[in-house]
Coordinates of C-alpha atoms in Angstrom, one line a residue:
Chain A
X1051 CA 32.9 -3.6 21.5
X1052 CA 29.8 -4.3 23.5
X1053 CA 28.4 -7.4 22.0
X1054 CA 29.1 -10.2 19.5
X1055 CA 26.5 -12.4 17.9
X1056 CA 27.6 -15.3 20.0
X1057 CA 26.5 -13.4 23.1
X1058 CA 23.0 -12.8 21.9
X1059 CA 20.7 -15.2 23.8
X1060 CA 17.8 -14.5 21.5
X1061 CA 19.8 -14.5 18.3
X1062 CA 18.4 -15.8 15.0
X1063 CA 20.8 -16.8 12.2
X1064 CA 23.3 -14.3 11.1
X1065 CA 22.7 -13.7 7.4
X1066 CA 25.4 -11.3 6.4
X1067 CA 24.8 -8.4 3.9
X1068 CA 21.5 -8.2 2.0
X1069 CA 19.1 -6.0 0.1
X1070 CA 15.5 -5.2 0.1
X1071 CA 13.9 -7.1 -2.8
X1072 CA 12.1 -4.7 -5.2
X1073 CA 10.4 -5.4 -8.5
X1074 CA 12.8 -3.1 -10.3
X1075 CA 15.7 -5.4 -9.5
X1076 CA 14.1 -8.8 -10.0
X1077 CA 15.8 -9.7 -13.3
X1078 CA 19.2 -8.2 -12.4
X1079 CA 19.3 -9.9 -9.0
X1080 CA 18.7 -13.3 -10.5
X1081 CA 21.2 -12.7 -13.4
X1082 CA 24.0 -11.4 -11.2
X1083 CA 23.4 -11.3 -7.4
X1084 CA 27.1 -10.6 -6.7
X1085 CA 27.7 -10.8 -3.0
X1086 CA 24.1 -10.2 -2.0
X1087 CA 23.7 -12.8 0.7
X1088 CA 20.0 -12.5 1.6
X1089 CA 16.9 -10.5 0.7
X1090 CA 14.2 -8.8 2.7
X1091 CA 10.7 -8.9 1.1
X1092 CA 7.9 -6.4 1.9
X1093 CA 5.3 -8.9 3.2
X1094 CA 2.2 -7.0 1.9
X1095 CA 3.6 -7.2 -1.7
X1096 CA 3.1 -11.0 -1.6
X1097 CA 0.0 -11.2 0.5
X1098 CA -1.9 -11.8 -2.8
X1099 CA -3.9 -14.8 -4.1
X1100 CA -1.7 -15.6 -7.0
X1101 CA -0.1 -14.5 -10.3
X1102 CA 3.4 -13.1 -11.0
X1103 CA 4.2 -11.8 -7.5
X1104 CA 4.2 -15.3 -6.0
X1105 CA 6.0 -16.8 -9.0
X1106 CA 8.8 -14.3 -8.5
X1107 CA 8.8 -14.9 -4.7
X1108 CA 9.3 -18.6 -5.2
X1109 CA 12.2 -18.0 -7.6
X1110 CA 14.0 -15.9 -5.0
X1111 CA 13.1 -18.3 -2.2
X1112 CA 15.0 -21.0 -4.1
X1113 CA 18.1 -18.8 -4.4
X1114 CA 18.3 -16.6 -1.3
X1115 CA 17.6 -16.7 2.4
X1116 CA 14.6 -14.4 2.9
X1117 CA 13.2 -12.4 5.7
X1118 CA 9.8 -10.8 5.8
X1119 CA 9.3 -7.1 6.6
X1120 CA 5.7 -5.8 7.0
X1121 CA 4.3 -2.2 7.0
X1122 CA 0.7 -2.9 8.1
X1123 CA 0.8 -4.7 11.4
X1124 CA 0.0 -1.4 13.1
X1125 CA 1.2 -2.9 16.4
X1126 CA 0.6 0.4 18.3
X1127 CA -2.9 1.1 17.0
X1128 CA -5.8 1.2 19.5
X1129 CA -8.0 -0.5 16.9
X1130 CA -8.2 -4.2 17.3
X1131 CA -5.5 -6.3 15.7
X1132 CA -6.6 -7.1 12.1
X1133 CA -7.2 -10.8 12.3
X1134 CA -7.4 -11.1 8.5
X1135 CA -4.0 -9.5 8.1
X1136 CA -2.5 -11.7 10.8
X1137 CA -3.8 -14.9 9.2
X1138 CA -2.5 -13.8 5.8
X1139 CA 0.8 -12.9 7.3
X1140 CA 1.0 -16.3 9.0
X1141 CA 0.1 -18.0 5.7
X1142 CA 2.9 -16.1 3.9
X1143 CA 5.4 -17.0 6.6
X1144 CA 4.5 -20.7 6.2
X1145 CA 5.1 -20.4 2.4
X1146 CA 8.3 -18.4 2.7
X1147 CA 9.8 -19.9 5.8
X1148 CA 11.7 -16.7 6.5
X1149 CA 14.7 -16.4 8.8
X1150 CA 12.5 -13.9 10.7
X1151 CA 9.5 -11.6 10.4
X1152 CA 9.6 -7.9 11.2
X1153 CA 7.4 -4.8 11.2
X1154 CA 7.5 -1.3 12.7
X1155 CA 7.1 0.1 16.2
X1156 CA 4.3 2.4 15.1
X1157 CA 0.6 2.6 14.3
X1158 CA -0.7 3.0 10.7
X1159 CA -4.3 3.9 11.4
X1160 CA -7.2 4.0 13.8
X1161 CA -11.0 4.1 13.7
X1162 CA -10.8 1.8 10.6
X1163 CA -8.9 4.4 8.6
X1164 CA -5.4 3.6 7.3
X1165 CA -2.9 6.4 6.8
X1166 CA -0.4 4.0 5.2
X1167 CA 2.3 5.7 7.2
X1168 CA 4.5 4.7 10.1
X1169 CA 3.0 7.0 12.7
X1170 CA 5.0 7.4 15.9
X1171 CA 3.6 6.5 19.3
X1172 CA 3.6 8.7 22.5
X1173 CA 6.2 7.2 24.7
X1174 CA 4.0 6.6 27.7
X1175 CA 3.4 3.7 30.1
X1176 CA -0.1 3.2 28.6
X1177 CA 1.3 2.9 25.1
X1178 CA 4.0 0.6 26.3
X1179 CA 1.6 -1.8 28.0
X1180 CA -0.7 -1.7 24.9
X1181 CA 2.1 -2.5 22.5
X1182 CA 3.7 -5.2 24.7
X1183 CA 0.3 -7.0 25.0
X1184 CA -0.2 -6.9 21.2
X1185 CA 3.4 -8.0 20.4
X1186 CA 2.8 -11.0 22.6
X1187 CA -0.5 -11.8 20.8
X1188 CA 1.3 -11.6 17.4
X1189 CA 4.2 -13.7 18.6
X1190 CA 1.8 -16.3 19.9
X1191 CA -0.1 -16.4 16.6
X1192 CA 3.0 -16.5 14.4
X1193 CA 4.8 -18.9 16.9
X1194 CA 8.0 -16.9 16.6
X1195 CA 9.6 -13.8 18.0
X1196 CA 9.2 -10.8 15.7
X1197 CA 11.5 -7.9 15.1
X1198 CA 10.3 -4.3 15.6
X1199 CA 11.9 -1.5 13.7
X1200 CA 12.4 2.1 14.9
X1201 CA 10.6 4.5 12.6
X1202 CA 11.7 8.0 11.4
X1203 CA 9.4 10.5 13.1
X1204 CA 8.6 14.2 12.7
X1205 CA 6.3 14.8 15.6
X1206 CA 6.7 14.2 19.3
X1207 CA 3.9 14.1 21.9
X1208 CA 3.5 16.4 24.8
X1209 CA 2.6 13.4 27.0
X1210 CA 5.7 11.3 26.3
X1211 CA 7.4 10.3 29.5
X1212 CA 10.2 8.1 28.0
X1213 CA 12.8 8.6 25.3
X1214 CA 12.3 6.7 22.1
X1215 CA 15.1 4.3 22.9
X1216 CA 13.8 3.7 26.4
X1217 CA 10.4 2.9 24.9
X1218 CA 11.8 0.6 22.2
X1219 CA 14.1 -1.2 24.7
X1220 CA 11.2 -1.6 27.2
X1221 CA 8.9 -3.0 24.5
X1222 CA 11.6 -5.5 23.4
X1223 CA 12.3 -6.6 27.0
X1224 CA 8.8 -6.9 28.2
X1225 CA 7.3 -8.5 25.1
X1226 CA 10.5 -10.6 24.5
X1227 CA 10.8 -9.5 20.9
X1228 CA 13.8 -8.4 18.9
X1229 CA 14.9 -5.2 17.3
X1230 CA 15.4 -4.2 13.7
X1231 CA 17.5 -1.1 14.1
X1232 CA 17.2 1.3 11.1
X1233 CA 20.4 3.4 11.4
X1234 CA 19.1 5.9 9.0
X1235 CA 15.9 6.3 11.0
X1236 CA 17.9 6.9 14.2
X1237 CA 19.8 9.6 12.4
X1238 CA 16.7 11.2 10.9
X1239 CA 14.8 11.3 14.2
X1240 CA 17.9 12.5 16.1
X1241 CA 18.2 15.4 13.8
X1242 CA 14.5 16.2 13.7
X1243 CA 14.0 16.1 17.4
X1244 CA 17.5 17.1 18.6
X1245 CA 18.6 14.1 20.6
X1246 CA 21.9 12.3 20.4
X1247 CA 22.0 9.3 18.1
X1248 CA 24.8 7.8 20.2
X1249 CA 22.6 8.0 23.3
X1250 CA 20.0 6.1 21.2
X1251 CA 22.5 3.3 20.3
X1252 CA 23.7 3.0 23.9
X1253 CA 20.2 3.0 25.2
X1254 CA 18.7 0.0 23.6
X1255 CA 19.4 -3.6 24.7
X1256 CA 22.2 -4.8 22.4
X1257 CA 21.4 -8.4 22.8
X1258 CA 18.0 -7.9 21.1
X1259 CA 19.3 -6.1 18.0
X1260 CA 19.0 -8.7 15.1
X1261 CA 19.1 -6.6 12.0
X1262 CA 20.3 -3.2 10.6
X1263 CA 18.7 -1.2 7.9
X1264 CA 20.7 1.4 6.0
X1265 CA 19.0 3.9 3.7
X1266 CA 19.0 7.4 2.4
X1267 CA 17.0 10.5 3.3
X1268 CA 16.2 14.0 1.9
X1269 CA 17.2 17.2 3.6
X1270 CA 14.1 19.4 3.9
X1271 CA 14.2 23.1 4.9
X1272 CA 13.9 22.4 8.6
X1273 CA 13.5 18.6 8.9
X1274 CA 15.1 15.6 7.4
X1275 CA 12.6 13.5 5.5
X1276 CA 13.0 9.7 5.5
X1277 CA 12.5 9.0 1.8
X1278 CA 14.6 5.9 1.3
X1279 CA 15.1 7.2 -2.2
X1280 CA 18.8 8.2 -2.1
X1281 CA 22.2 6.7 -1.4
X1282 CA 23.1 6.2 2.3
X1283 CA 24.5 9.5 3.6
X1284 CA 27.9 10.0 5.1
X1285 CA 26.4 10.8 8.5
X1286 CA 24.5 7.4 8.4
X1287 CA 27.7 5.6 7.4
X1288 CA 29.4 7.1 10.3
X1289 CA 26.6 6.1 12.6
X1290 CA 26.7 2.6 11.1
X1291 CA 30.4 2.3 12.1
X1292 CA 29.4 3.2 15.6
X1293 CA 26.6 0.7 15.6
X1294 CA 28.9 -2.1 14.5
X1295 CA 31.4 -1.1 17.2
X1296 CA 28.6 -1.2 19.7
X1297 CA 26.4 -4.1 18.6
X1298 CA 29.0 -6.3 16.8
X1299 CA 28.0 -8.6 14.0
X1300 CA 24.4 -7.9 12.9
X1301 CA 22.8 -8.8 9.6
X1302 CA 22.8 -5.6 7.5
X1303 CA 20.9 -4.5 4.5
X1304 CA 20.4 -1.6 2.2
X1305 CA 16.7 -0.5 1.9
X1306 CA 15.8 1.5 -1.2
X1307 CA 12.1 2.2 -1.7
X1308 CA 12.1 4.7 -4.6
X1309 CA 14.2 6.4 -7.2
X1310 CA 15.8 3.0 -7.9
X1311 CA 19.3 3.0 -9.3
X1312 CA 20.8 0.1 -11.2
X1313 CA 21.4 -2.9 -9.0
X1314 CA 25.1 -2.4 -9.3
X1315 CA 24.9 0.8 -7.3
X1316 CA 23.1 -0.9 -4.4
X1317 CA 25.5 -3.7 -4.5
X1318 CA 28.3 -1.2 -4.3
X1319 CA 26.7 0.4 -1.2
X1320 CA 26.4 -3.0 0.3
X1321 CA 30.1 -3.6 -0.4
X1322 CA 30.8 -0.3 1.3
X1323 CA 28.9 -1.5 4.4
X1324 CA 30.9 -4.7 4.4
X1325 CA 34.2 -2.8 4.0
X1326 CA 33.4 -0.6 7.0
X1327 CA 32.1 -3.4 9.2
X1328 CA 34.4 -6.4 8.6
X1329 CA 37.7 -4.8 9.7
X1330 CA 36.1 -3.8 13.0
X1331 CA 34.5 -7.2 13.5
X1332 CA 37.7 -9.0 12.7
X1333 CA 39.7 -6.8 15.0
X1334 CA 37.3 -7.4 17.8
X1335 CA 37.2 -11.2 17.2
Chain B
X96 CA -2.8 13.4 29.9
X97 CA -4.6 12.2 26.8
X98 CA -5.3 8.5 26.3
X99 CA -3.4 6.7 23.6
X100 CA -6.7 6.4 21.7
X101 CA -7.4 10.1 21.9
X102 CA -3.9 11.0 20.7
X103 CA -4.2 8.7 17.7
X104 CA -7.7 10.0 16.8
X105 CA -6.6 13.6 17.0
X106 CA -3.5 13.0 14.9
X107 CA -5.5 10.9 12.4
X108 CA -8.1 13.6 12.0
X109 CA -5.4 16.3 11.7
X110 CA -3.7 14.4 8.9
X111 CA -7.0 13.7 7.0
X112 CA -8.2 17.3 7.4
X113 CA -5.0 18.8 6.2
X114 CA -5.7 21.5 8.8
X115 CA -2.9 24.0 9.4
X116 CA -3.6 24.0 13.1
X117 CA -1.9 21.1 14.8
X118 CA -3.8 19.3 17.6
X119 CA -2.5 20.1 21.1
X120 CA -1.2 16.6 21.7
X121 CA 1.8 17.1 19.4
X122 CA 4.8 19.4 20.2
X123 CA 7.1 21.5 18.2
X124 CA 10.6 22.8 19.2
X125 CA 13.3 25.2 18.0
X126 CA 13.9 22.9 15.0
X127 CA 10.4 23.1 13.6
X128 CA 6.9 24.0 14.7
X129 CA 4.2 21.5 15.4
X130 CA 2.4 22.7 12.3
X131 CA 5.4 22.1 10.1
X132 CA 5.9 18.7 11.5
X133 CA 2.3 17.7 11.0
X134 CA 2.5 19.0 7.4
X135 CA 4.9 16.2 6.6
X136 CA 2.4 13.6 7.5
X137 CA -0.4 15.4 5.7
X138 CA 1.6 15.7 2.5
X139 CA 2.9 12.1 2.7
X140 CA -0.6 10.7 3.1
X141 CA -1.9 12.3 0.0
X142 CA 1.2 11.5 -2.1
X143 CA 1.1 7.8 -1.1
X144 CA -2.5 7.3 -2.0
X145 CA -2.2 9.2 -5.3
X146 CA 0.9 7.2 -6.2
X147 CA -0.9 3.9 -5.5
X148 CA -3.8 5.0 -7.8
X149 CA -1.4 6.0 -10.6
X150 CA 0.0 2.5 -10.7
X151 CA -3.4 0.9 -11.1
X152 CA -5.2 3.4 -13.4
X153 CA -3.0 3.9 -16.5
X154 CA -6.0 3.9 -18.8
X155 CA -7.8 6.5 -16.8
X156 CA -4.7 8.7 -16.6
X157 CA -4.5 8.6 -20.4
X158 CA -8.2 9.3 -20.9
X159 CA -8.5 12.1 -18.2
X160 CA -5.3 13.8 -19.3
X161 CA -4.7 17.0 -17.3
X162 CA -7.8 16.4 -15.2
X163 CA -6.3 13.2 -13.8
X164 CA -4.5 15.0 -10.9
X165 CA -7.6 16.8 -9.8
X166 CA -9.6 13.7 -10.0
X167 CA -7.2 11.9 -7.8
X168 CA -7.2 14.7 -5.3
X169 CA -11.0 14.7 -5.1
X170 CA -11.1 10.9 -4.6
X171 CA -8.4 11.0 -1.9
X172 CA -10.3 13.8 -0.1
X173 CA -13.5 11.9 -0.3
X174 CA -12.3 8.4 0.5
X175 CA -10.0 7.6 3.4
X176 CA -8.3 4.3 2.9
X177 CA -9.7 1.4 4.9
X178 CA -7.7 -1.6 3.8
X179 CA -4.4 -2.4 5.3
X180 CA -2.9 -2.9 1.9
X181 CA -2.7 0.3 -0.2
X182 CA -2.9 -1.9 -3.3
X183 CA -6.7 -2.0 -2.7
X184 CA -7.3 1.7 -2.4
X185 CA -8.5 2.1 -5.9
X186 CA -11.4 -0.4 -5.4
X187 CA -13.9 2.4 -5.0
X188 CA -12.7 4.8 -7.7
X189 CA -15.1 3.7 -10.5
X190 CA -18.1 4.0 -8.2
X191 CA -16.8 7.4 -7.0
X192 CA -16.7 8.6 -10.7
X193 CA -20.2 7.3 -11.2
X194 CA -21.7 9.7 -8.7
X195 CA -19.3 12.5 -7.9
X196 CA -19.7 15.9 -9.7
X197 CA -18.3 16.7 -12.3
X198 CA -17.1 13.3 -13.2
X199 CA -20.6 11.8 -13.3
X200 CA -21.3 13.9 -16.4
X201 CA -18.4 12.0 -18.2
X202 CA -19.4 8.3 -17.9
X203 CA -16.4 7.3 -20.0
X204 CA -14.2 8.0 -16.9
X205 CA -16.0 5.5 -14.6
X206 CA -16.0 3.0 -17.4
X207 CA -12.3 3.4 -17.9
X208 CA -11.7 3.1 -14.2
X209 CA -13.8 -0.1 -14.2
X210 CA -11.7 -1.6 -17.0
X211 CA -8.4 -0.6 -15.3
X212 CA -9.5 -2.1 -12.1
X213 CA -10.6 -5.4 -13.7
X214 CA -7.1 -5.6 -15.3
X215 CA -5.5 -4.8 -11.9
X216 CA -7.4 -7.4 -10.0
X217 CA -6.9 -10.1 -12.6
X218 CA -3.1 -9.6 -12.3
X219 CA -2.8 -11.1 -8.8
X220 CA -6.0 -13.2 -8.6
X221 CA -5.8 -16.8 -7.4
X222 CA -3.8 -19.2 -9.6
X223 CA -6.0 -21.8 -11.4
X224 CA -4.9 -24.5 -13.8
X225 CA -6.3 -24.5 -17.3
X226 CA -7.4 -27.4 -19.6
X227 CA -6.3 -27.8 -23.2
X228 CA -8.1 -29.1 -26.2
X229 CA -6.7 -32.6 -25.9
X230 CA -8.2 -33.0 -22.5
X231 CA -11.6 -31.8 -23.7
X232 CA -11.4 -34.2 -26.7
X233 CA -11.4 -37.1 -24.3
X234 CA -14.9 -36.3 -23.2
X235 CA -17.2 -39.1 -24.6
X236 CA -19.6 -37.9 -27.3
X237 CA -22.7 -38.9 -25.3
X238 CA -21.6 -36.7 -22.4
X239 CA -21.3 -33.5 -24.4
X240 CA -24.9 -32.3 -24.2
X241 CA -24.7 -32.1 -20.4
X242 CA -21.2 -30.8 -20.1
X243 CA -20.9 -27.6 -18.1
X244 CA -17.7 -25.5 -18.4
X245 CA -15.9 -24.1 -15.4
X246 CA -14.2 -20.9 -16.5
X247 CA -11.3 -19.1 -14.8
X248 CA -12.6 -17.2 -11.7
X249 CA -10.4 -14.2 -12.7
X250 CA -12.4 -13.7 -15.8
X251 CA -14.4 -10.4 -15.9
X252 CA -16.6 -8.7 -18.4
X253 CA -16.7 -4.9 -18.5
X254 CA -19.5 -3.2 -20.4
X255 CA -18.2 -0.2 -22.4
X256 CA -20.1 2.5 -24.3
X257 CA -16.8 4.2 -25.1
X258 CA -13.4 3.0 -26.5
X259 CA -11.9 2.6 -23.1
X260 CA -9.8 -0.4 -24.2
X261 CA -8.0 1.9 -26.8
X262 CA -7.0 4.2 -24.0
X263 CA -5.7 1.4 -21.9
X264 CA -3.8 0.0 -24.8
X265 CA -2.2 3.4 -25.5
X266 CA -1.2 3.7 -21.9
X267 CA 0.3 0.2 -21.8
X268 CA 2.3 0.8 -25.0
X269 CA 3.1 4.5 -24.5
X270 CA 1.2 5.4 -27.6
X271 CA -0.4 8.8 -28.3
X272 CA -3.8 9.4 -26.6
X273 CA -6.6 8.2 -28.8
X274 CA -9.8 10.2 -29.6
X275 CA -12.8 9.5 -27.5
X276 CA -15.4 7.4 -29.4
X277 CA -18.9 6.6 -28.2
X278 CA -20.3 3.3 -29.6
X279 CA -23.8 3.0 -31.0
X280 CA -24.4 0.0 -28.8
X281 CA -22.5 -1.1 -25.7
X282 CA -19.6 -3.4 -26.2
X283 CA -18.3 -6.1 -23.8
X284 CA -14.6 -6.2 -22.9
X285 CA -13.4 -9.5 -21.6
X286 CA -10.5 -9.4 -19.1
X287 CA -8.8 -12.6 -18.0
X288 CA -5.4 -13.9 -17.0
X289 CA -3.6 -16.7 -18.9
X290 CA -0.9 -18.0 -16.6
X291 CA 0.8 -14.8 -15.7
X292 CA -0.3 -12.5 -18.5
X293 CA -3.5 -10.3 -18.2
X294 CA -5.4 -10.0 -21.5
X295 CA -8.4 -7.9 -22.6
X296 CA -10.4 -8.0 -25.8
X297 CA -13.8 -7.0 -27.2
X298 CA -16.3 -9.8 -27.3
X299 CA -18.5 -10.4 -30.3
X300 CA -22.2 -10.3 -29.3
X301 CA -22.8 -14.0 -29.7
X302 CA -19.6 -14.9 -27.8
X303 CA -20.6 -12.6 -25.0
X304 CA -24.0 -14.2 -24.6
X305 CA -22.6 -17.7 -24.7
X306 CA -19.8 -16.8 -22.3
X307 CA -22.3 -15.3 -19.8
X308 CA -24.5 -18.5 -20.1
X309 CA -21.4 -20.6 -19.5
X310 CA -20.5 -18.6 -16.5
X311 CA -24.1 -19.2 -15.2
X312 CA -23.4 -22.9 -15.5
X313 CA -25.6 -23.6 -18.6
X314 CA -25.0 -27.0 -20.4
X315 CA -23.2 -27.3 -23.7
X316 CA -26.5 -28.1 -25.3
X317 CA -28.0 -24.8 -24.0
X318 CA -24.9 -22.9 -25.3
X319 CA -25.4 -24.4 -28.7
X320 CA -29.1 -23.4 -28.7
X321 CA -28.1 -19.8 -27.9
X322 CA -25.8 -19.8 -30.8
X323 CA -28.4 -21.3 -33.1
X324 CA -30.7 -18.4 -32.2
X325 CA -27.9 -16.0 -33.3
X326 CA -26.5 -17.8 -36.4
X327 CA -29.0 -20.5 -37.4
X328 CA -28.8 -24.2 -36.7
X329 CA -26.2 -25.0 -39.3
X330 CA -23.7 -22.5 -38.1
X331 CA -24.2 -23.0 -34.4
X332 CA -22.0 -26.1 -33.9
X333 CA -19.0 -24.9 -36.0
X334 CA -19.2 -21.6 -34.1
X335 CA -19.3 -23.3 -30.7
X336 CA -16.3 -25.5 -31.6
X337 CA -14.4 -22.4 -32.7
X338 CA -15.2 -20.6 -29.5
X339 CA -14.3 -23.5 -27.4
X340 CA -10.9 -23.9 -29.2
X341 CA -10.3 -20.2 -28.7
X342 CA -11.2 -20.3 -25.0
X343 CA -9.0 -23.3 -24.4
X344 CA -6.1 -21.9 -26.2
X345 CA -6.4 -18.6 -24.2
X346 CA -6.3 -20.5 -20.9
X347 CA -9.9 -19.5 -20.0
X348 CA -11.2 -22.9 -19.2
X349 CA -10.4 -24.3 -15.8
X350 CA -12.4 -27.5 -16.2
X351 CA -15.9 -29.0 -16.6
X352 CA -18.4 -31.2 -15.1
X353 CA -20.3 -33.9 -16.9

C-alpha cells in the first residue's frame, strides 16, 4: 500500500463513506440514514436566496458532516473568474462550514456562454499555468484548499503535451490544491481514450487525494458515457479496490445524478464499497 | 499550436452549432472519430438545457402539448445559456415566445411561460418574515390613516388573457389538459410564497387595484379611497378589513411603516 491517511501532509478530516445529497432522497435520508456517514451537496443547488432548498440544507447540516461540490467554477475557462459566483460560493461555505469544497478540473463555458458541461482541457503548459493561477485565486478567496475532480472526457486535443494524470498532478502540486478522484471517470476516460487506468492511479500524487467518487456509466456504441445514472459497474469496483490499495484510507461516496433508485439501493452500494475497502485497510494497518 | 482561448472558442462554437465537422483542434482515434466524440457534447448540451426547462415550465408543457418539444428546441437553438446556474436558463423563455414565430401568434404560450416562471422564482426567493393580525391590531387607531404596508418581495402579479392558471394546476395535479379559454377582459394572477409553499390565485378587480397601490406604497387611507370608488363608501372599510385579514393569513404582509 502506497499511502495512509496519516501520511497525507495536506489531509483534511477523514469522513468515511457517504452519498451525494439529492432531493429524491431527502425524506428517506432523514428517516433512516443507515450507515451513511457524510453527505456531499451540489453547491449550486443551494446558492439561492431562500425557500425550501436552504431549509433542507440546514436540516442535513444538523445531522451530517457536509462537503460542497460545485459544477460551475469553470476553473479552466479563459473567461475571467465569475466574481458573483465566487462570492456566492464563499457565502454558502460560511453557512455550511463544509469539511471541504470541490469542483472540477475543466471549463464550462467561454465568451460569456455556458455549456453546463464539464469540458476537458488541452494538457499543455499554457493551460497548466492558467489553471494554477486561477486555483490560487480561488483558494485565496475561499481561504481554504479546494479539491479538483478529474472529469470524464470524450475528446482529446491535438496540442496536448501531457497525459491527463500528469496534468492533474501538476495542477495539484503547483497550486497546492487537493484531488477528488472520481474512479468512474478514470475508467470512462481510460476506455474512451485507450490509456491505462492503473497508469492514471500511479501517476497522480497520492498524498493529495482527499476524496473518491464512485458512480455508474452507460455503454454507448463506441464510447462510454458518464451518465451517473446507473449502479457502479464491476470494472469500477475493481478499479476502486486498486485505488484503495494504492491510496489507502480516502473518504468515499456514491454519486448518483439521475434515474434515482430507492435510497436502500445506494446504501447497499455504499456498504459494498465499505466491504471491499475495509479488509484491505485493516490488513495494511 | 492553438492558444487555450482559441481551443475553447472553437470547441464552444462546434457544440453550439451542432456541426458534424469537428474543429481541427480535437482528435479522434481508432476507438471513435473526432466527429463522434464531439457529438456527445453537442447532444448533452441540448438535453441538459431542455431538461432544465421541463422542470420549470410544467404549465407550458401542459398547454403546448406535442408542440412543447419543438418549442424547447427552438429556444435552445436561439438562446445560448449565459448564467452559471442552469436553473436560470428559462428566464428569457416568455420573452422569446412573445416575439418568435410561430409562437407569437399564440400569446397564451408566453402568458403561460410568464406564470410558470413567476412560480419558479417565488420558490427560492429570499426568506422574509410575515406579520399576523394580532401584530397589526396593536397599531393605534390614530396611526391607521398613514399606515403603509410592506408586502412580501416575492409577490408577483401576472396578467392573463387566457386560463393559464388552469393549465398550471392541471400540470401540478396530473389532471387532464383543460380546454383553452380566452377571457373577455384580462385577469390578474397573484403569485406569492407563504413560508415554503408557493401559491397562485386570481385577484378580483378591486383587490388587484388595492394591492398594486399598496405595492406602490400608498397609505391605508388611500387604499380605502380606492375601494370606496369601487364599492361605495359604506362597503369600503369592511372590504379593506377583509382583504387585510386575507393577506395577513396568507403570509403576504412583511410589515408596515407608520
